[in-house]
Every structure is written in C-alpha cells, then in structure tokens.
Amino acid sequence: MPHLVESIDGLRVTSLARTVVDMAAVASFPAAVAMADAALRRTEYPSARVPLTALTCDGLLAEAKKVALRHGSARIKRVIEFADGRADRPGESLSRVNIHLAGLPAPELQVPMRGASGRRYVVDFWWPQFNLIGEFDGKAKYLDPQFLGGRTSQQAVYDEKVREDDLRATSKSMSRWPWEIAVSPERLRAWLVQAGMR
C-alpha cells in the first residue's frame, strides 16, 4: 500500500484522497461532506497556508474504487457526489447538507453579486428563483483575528451591515443563520421558508 502513504513535514500520513474516502465510509453524512468539501476546496481555491492538491470528485471516486469494503461503498459514493469545493467553511457545508435533507432546492454557491453601490461581493448561497441570498453566519468572522484582518469586532459587524444593506438595496432578500439553525434540517427549513422560500 505504498501509494496510500505520503510524507508531510516528515510524518507518514495517508493521502488526502484516501483520508476523505476512509472518513466518508465511517463519519456521519454532514461531517463527511464537510471534510470532502474542504479537501476539494484546496484544489479549487489554493492557499499559501496548505499544500497544493489536485483533488477532484472523479479522483475521489477512483480512490474509492481501490478500497475493498464490504460495507460503506454506497455511503462513500453519496458523499463524494454531493461534495462541492465551493463551500467555503464547515458551516456552509453543514448548511448545504441540511438544505438538501430538508427537501429544499439546492442553492448556487459562492455567487458574485454587485450591490446598489456597484461594489462586488460574493454570497454564500443564492436561490435565483426566490431572489434570495443565504449566508451562514459563524462567530469566527466577527471574533477570530485570522478573519478580522486587523479590524475590530465592532468594525467587522458594521462592515457586514453595510454589505447586507448594499445587497438588499438591489431588491434582493437576504437570510442569515447561525450554527444553531444550520445543524437542524427542520429549523433551517423553517428559517428559509420564513425568508421567502416556497
């Protein structure tokens, strides 16, 4: 099994593809999708902080075929086919899964939009048929120095308000939800229906 092992900073680890496949076989669907989304995101949106990868859904499916499992093959395939590297954070992945489990239409992900000011933004979720923007709102963007980029928490909250007002001024609706809503298909469904999804 030498092809399964890589060396990163002197440590022997399974390849990223194999790790995703292994976790897809045993983790819950939401957790496995979040891992697969994150792995694919490294290819679609490279970062200087993590090693470059060339992982694709086709590559993950090929890796899954190499694994001799008596159970879990259908699970792995389901996770890989649902995975999407455009999901930016675990909260977005969890939201995607629970939107699906709630029987709601799949949103477009990471959609560029212009506000009334002409400024360009990227929104987490977009449902054009409902003219609805969706945003997962974790605390990190307001509290974590990595996301604040030198701003205070107060400035981050204000900047988000300005962004939301600018987008709403284009006659679009917007719904934001926290972790407490994202973790429940039923609560997320009710939240989005209240925001105008039918």
mmCIF file of C-alpha atoms in Angstrom:
data_model
loop_
_atom_site.group_PDB
_atom_site.id
_atom_site.type_symbol
_atom_site.label_atom_id
_atom_site.label_comp_id
_atom_site.label_asym_id
_atom_site.label_seq_id
_atom_site.Cartn_x
_atom_site.Cartn_y
_atom_site.Cartn_z
ATOM 1 C CA MET A 1 0.000 0.000 0.000
ATOM 2 C CA PRO A 2 2.810 2.497 -0.608
ATOM 3 C CA HIS A 3 0.570 4.647 -2.851
ATOM 4 C CA LEU A 4 -1.663 5.338 0.150
ATOM 5 C CA VAL A 5 1.043 6.944 2.248
ATOM 6 C CA GLU A 6 2.639 10.355 1.854
ATOM 7 C CA SER A 7 5.155 12.265 3.903
ATOM 8 C CA ILE A 8 4.274 15.740 5.157
ATOM 9 C CA ASP A 9 6.845 17.521 7.302
ATOM 10 C CA GLY A 10 8.471 14.158 7.989
ATOM 11 C CA LEU A 11 5.245 12.486 9.126
ATOM 12 C CA ARG A 12 3.826 9.494 7.266
ATOM 13 C CA VAL A 13 0.147 10.060 6.561
ATOM 14 C CA THR A 14 -2.479 8.634 4.258
ATOM 15 C CA SER A 15 -3.064 10.633 1.086
ATOM 16 C CA LEU A 16 -5.752 13.292 1.186
ATOM 17 C CA ALA A 17 -7.911 11.297 -1.244
ATOM 18 C CA ARG A 18 -7.638 8.134 0.842
ATOM 19 C CA THR A 19 -8.369 10.039 4.056
ATOM 20 C CA VAL A 20 -11.538 11.547 2.550
ATOM 21 C CA VAL A 21 -12.666 8.115 1.313
ATOM 22 C CA ASP A 22 -11.958 6.478 4.684
ATOM 23 C CA MET A 23 -13.861 9.185 6.564
ATOM 24 C CA ALA A 24 -16.768 9.072 4.112
ATOM 25 C CA ALA A 25 -17.172 5.391 4.985
ATOM 26 C CA VAL A 26 -17.495 5.969 8.732
ATOM 27 C CA ALA A 27 -18.438 9.590 9.510
ATOM 28 C CA SER A 28 -21.958 10.993 9.507
ATOM 29 C CA PHE A 29 -23.117 12.347 6.150
ATOM 30 C CA PRO A 30 -22.821 16.016 7.266
ATOM 31 C CA ALA A 31 -19.328 15.519 8.755
ATOM 32 C CA ALA A 32 -18.107 13.530 5.751
ATOM 33 C CA VAL A 33 -19.403 16.150 3.309
ATOM 34 C CA ALA A 34 -17.698 18.934 5.280
ATOM 35 C CA MET A 35 -14.398 17.028 5.052
ATOM 36 C CA ALA A 36 -14.820 16.290 1.352
ATOM 37 C CA ASP A 37 -15.802 19.908 0.609
ATOM 38 C CA ALA A 38 -12.711 21.171 2.452
ATOM 39 C CA ALA A 39 -10.433 18.753 0.610
ATOM 40 C CA LEU A 40 -11.850 19.748 -2.778
ATOM 41 C CA ARG A 41 -11.680 23.425 -1.856
ATOM 42 C CA ARG A 42 -7.897 23.136 -1.506
ATOM 43 C CA THR A 43 -7.747 22.355 -5.232
ATOM 44 C CA GLU A 44 -10.333 24.882 -6.403
ATOM 45 C CA TYR A 45 -9.047 27.691 -4.173
ATOM 46 C CA PRO A 46 -5.366 27.111 -3.331
ATOM 47 C CA SER A 47 -3.939 28.775 -0.244
ATOM 48 C CA ALA A 48 -0.377 29.557 0.731
ATOM 49 C CA ARG A 49 -1.135 28.033 4.149
ATOM 50 C CA VAL A 50 -1.787 24.476 2.926
ATOM 51 C CA PRO A 51 -0.015 22.213 0.427
ATOM 52 C CA LEU A 52 -1.302 22.376 -3.148
ATOM 53 C CA THR A 53 -3.521 19.471 -4.215
ATOM 54 C CA ALA A 54 -5.122 18.320 -7.442
ATOM 55 C CA LEU A 55 -8.117 16.566 -5.932
ATOM 56 C CA THR A 56 -11.377 16.204 -7.879
ATOM 57 C CA CYS A 57 -14.621 14.298 -7.374
ATOM 58 C CA ASP A 58 -13.548 11.949 -10.173
ATOM 59 C CA GLY A 59 -10.255 11.371 -8.355
ATOM 60 C CA LEU A 60 -12.092 10.630 -5.119
ATOM 61 C CA LEU A 61 -14.395 8.173 -6.891
ATOM 62 C CA ALA A 62 -11.342 6.479 -8.424
ATOM 63 C CA GLU A 63 -9.750 6.246 -4.970
ATOM 64 C CA ALA A 64 -12.979 4.786 -3.575
ATOM 65 C CA LYS A 65 -12.871 2.007 -6.183
ATOM 66 C CA LYS A 66 -9.436 0.982 -4.873
ATOM 67 C CA VAL A 67 -10.821 0.426 -1.377
ATOM 68 C CA ALA A 68 -12.101 -3.086 -0.777
ATOM 69 C CA LEU A 69 -15.025 -2.509 1.568
ATOM 70 C CA ARG A 70 -17.765 -4.937 2.429
ATOM 71 C CA HIS A 71 -19.909 -2.069 3.703
ATOM 72 C CA GLY A 72 -19.907 1.660 3.074
ATOM 73 C CA SER A 73 -19.369 1.869 -0.697
ATOM 74 C CA ALA A 74 -22.755 3.479 -1.336
ATOM 75 C CA ARG A 75 -22.129 5.894 1.534
ATOM 76 C CA ILE A 76 -18.767 6.924 0.109
ATOM 77 C CA LYS A 77 -20.244 7.469 -3.351
ATOM 78 C CA ARG A 78 -23.090 9.567 -1.914
ATOM 79 C CA VAL A 79 -20.664 11.813 -0.019
ATOM 80 C CA ILE A 80 -18.338 12.286 -2.983
ATOM 81 C CA GLU A 81 -21.164 13.017 -5.410
ATOM 82 C CA PHE A 82 -22.600 15.607 -3.008
ATOM 83 C CA ALA A 83 -19.237 17.234 -2.226
ATOM 84 C CA ASP A 84 -18.508 20.679 -3.640
ATOM 85 C CA GLY A 85 -15.250 22.558 -3.149
ATOM 86 C CA ARG A 86 -17.015 25.904 -3.449
ATOM 87 C CA ALA A 87 -18.386 25.569 0.096
ATOM 88 C CA ASP A 88 -16.110 27.962 1.958
ATOM 89 C CA ARG A 89 -16.350 26.775 5.556
ATOM 90 C CA PRO A 90 -17.718 23.800 7.520
ATOM 91 C CA GLY A 91 -20.837 25.783 8.449
ATOM 92 C CA GLU A 92 -21.609 26.246 4.769
ATOM 93 C CA SER A 93 -21.095 22.533 4.118
ATOM 94 C CA LEU A 94 -23.389 21.632 7.010
ATOM 95 C CA SER A 95 -25.961 24.126 5.743
ATOM 96 C CA ARG A 96 -25.815 22.589 2.251
ATOM 97 C CA VAL A 97 -26.395 19.114 3.650
ATOM 98 C CA ASN A 98 -29.304 20.204 5.809
ATOM 99 C CA ILE A 99 -30.881 22.245 2.996
ATOM 100 C CA HIS A 100 -30.795 19.011 0.979
ATOM 101 C CA LEU A 101 -32.116 16.865 3.849
ATOM 102 C CA ALA A 102 -34.923 19.393 4.402
ATOM 103 C CA GLY A 103 -36.043 18.837 0.804
ATOM 104 C CA LEU A 104 -35.332 22.421 -0.255
ATOM 105 C CA PRO A 105 -33.930 23.424 -3.650
ATOM 106 C CA ALA A 106 -30.144 23.387 -3.907
ATOM 107 C CA PRO A 107 -28.616 26.866 -3.901
ATOM 108 C CA GLU A 108 -25.898 28.194 -6.160
ATOM 109 C CA LEU A 109 -22.661 28.569 -4.151
ATOM 110 C CA GLN A 110 -20.207 31.461 -3.813
ATOM 111 C CA VAL A 111 -22.016 33.685 -6.285
ATOM 112 C CA PRO A 112 -20.504 37.069 -7.212
ATOM 113 C CA MET A 113 -23.040 39.918 -6.958
ATOM 114 C CA ARG A 114 -22.966 43.671 -7.138
ATOM 115 C CA GLY A 115 -24.576 45.822 -4.510
ATOM 116 C CA ALA A 116 -26.529 49.004 -5.303
ATOM 117 C CA SER A 117 -23.251 50.906 -4.863
ATOM 118 C CA GLY A 118 -21.640 48.849 -7.639
ATOM 119 C CA ARG A 119 -19.354 47.125 -5.177
ATOM 120 C CA ARG A 120 -18.732 43.421 -5.837
ATOM 121 C CA TYR A 121 -19.470 40.821 -3.163
ATOM 122 C CA VAL A 122 -19.547 37.027 -3.045
ATOM 123 C CA VAL A 123 -22.531 35.475 -1.284
ATOM 124 C CA ASP A 124 -22.540 32.020 0.322
ATOM 125 C CA PHE A 125 -25.829 30.848 -1.191
ATOM 126 C CA TRP A 126 -28.125 32.148 -3.931
ATOM 127 C CA TRP A 127 -31.570 30.972 -4.970
ATOM 128 C CA PRO A 128 -32.437 32.978 -8.111
ATOM 129 C CA GLN A 129 -35.959 31.513 -8.267
ATOM 130 C CA PHE A 130 -36.701 33.138 -4.882
ATOM 131 C CA ASN A 131 -34.439 36.190 -5.322
ATOM 132 C CA LEU A 132 -32.930 35.049 -2.017
ATOM 133 C CA ILE A 133 -29.378 35.336 -0.726
ATOM 134 C CA GLY A 134 -28.402 32.987 2.108
ATOM 135 C CA GLU A 135 -25.477 33.482 4.450
ATOM 136 C CA PHE A 136 -24.168 31.135 7.115
ATOM 137 C CA ASP A 137 -23.045 33.353 9.993
ATOM 138 C CA GLY A 138 -20.485 31.770 12.268
ATOM 139 C CA LYS A 139 -18.872 33.751 15.068
ATOM 140 C CA ALA A 140 -15.361 33.448 13.606
ATOM 141 C CA LYS A 141 -15.818 36.266 11.084
ATOM 142 C CA TYR A 142 -16.537 38.625 13.987
ATOM 143 C CA LEU A 143 -14.131 37.272 16.634
ATOM 144 C CA ASP A 144 -11.210 35.369 15.056
ATOM 145 C CA PRO A 145 -8.150 37.558 14.292
ATOM 146 C CA GLN A 146 -7.499 35.451 11.173
ATOM 147 C CA PHE A 147 -10.827 36.586 9.706
ATOM 148 C CA LEU A 148 -10.805 40.101 11.133
ATOM 149 C CA GLY A 149 -7.695 41.109 9.191
ATOM 150 C CA GLY A 150 -6.726 43.821 11.669
ATOM 151 C CA ARG A 151 -10.266 45.137 12.155
ATOM 152 C CA THR A 152 -12.054 45.249 15.483
ATOM 153 C CA SER A 153 -15.100 43.058 16.048
ATOM 154 C CA GLN A 154 -17.236 46.187 16.031
ATOM 155 C CA GLN A 155 -15.861 47.189 12.622
ATOM 156 C CA ALA A 156 -16.487 43.684 11.263
ATOM 157 C CA VAL A 157 -20.131 43.818 12.401
ATOM 158 C CA TYR A 158 -20.544 47.273 10.857
ATOM 159 C CA ASP A 159 -18.904 46.163 7.582
ATOM 160 C CA GLU A 160 -21.302 43.193 7.381
ATOM 161 C CA LYS A 161 -24.263 45.505 7.956
ATOM 162 C CA VAL A 162 -23.114 47.834 5.167
ATOM 163 C CA ARG A 163 -22.604 44.832 2.859
ATOM 164 C CA GLU A 164 -26.065 43.445 3.639
ATOM 165 C CA ASP A 165 -27.758 46.835 3.174
ATOM 166 C CA ASP A 166 -25.953 47.306 -0.159
ATOM 167 C CA LEU A 167 -27.117 43.893 -1.399
ATOM 168 C CA ARG A 168 -30.691 44.362 -0.125
ATOM 169 C CA ALA A 169 -30.842 47.721 -1.937
ATOM 170 C CA THR A 170 -30.791 45.737 -5.208
ATOM 171 C CA SER A 171 -34.245 44.340 -4.283
ATOM 172 C CA LYS A 172 -32.840 41.003 -3.151
ATOM 173 C CA SER A 173 -33.925 39.276 0.041
ATOM 174 C CA MET A 174 -31.288 38.013 2.445
ATOM 175 C CA SER A 175 -31.383 35.461 5.214
ATOM 176 C CA ARG A 176 -28.583 34.784 7.692
ATOM 177 C CA TRP A 177 -28.440 31.846 10.049
ATOM 178 C CA PRO A 178 -26.141 30.751 12.892
ATOM 179 C CA TRP A 179 -24.823 27.292 13.832
ATOM 180 C CA GLU A 180 -27.914 26.623 15.965
ATOM 181 C CA ILE A 181 -30.085 26.776 12.835
ATOM 182 C CA ALA A 182 -27.571 25.174 10.438
ATOM 183 C CA VAL A 183 -27.386 21.935 12.456
ATOM 184 C CA SER A 184 -31.090 21.123 12.060
ATOM 185 C CA PRO A 185 -32.794 20.406 8.716
ATOM 186 C CA GLU A 186 -36.178 21.236 10.260
ATOM 187 C CA ARG A 187 -35.079 24.541 11.789
ATOM 188 C CA LEU A 188 -33.173 25.564 8.659
ATOM 189 C CA ARG A 189 -36.214 24.760 6.522
ATOM 190 C CA ALA A 190 -38.478 26.880 8.743
ATOM 191 C CA TRP A 191 -35.900 29.689 8.729
ATOM 192 C CA LEU A 192 -35.661 29.743 4.920
ATOM 193 C CA VAL A 193 -39.414 29.398 4.374
ATOM 194 C CA GLN A 194 -39.900 32.400 6.661
ATOM 195 C CA ALA A 195 -37.361 34.274 4.500
ATOM 196 C CA GLY A 196 -39.471 33.677 1.386
ATOM 197 C CA MET A 197 -38.546 30.249 0.074
ATOM 198 C CA ARG A 198 -41.606 28.340 -1.082
#
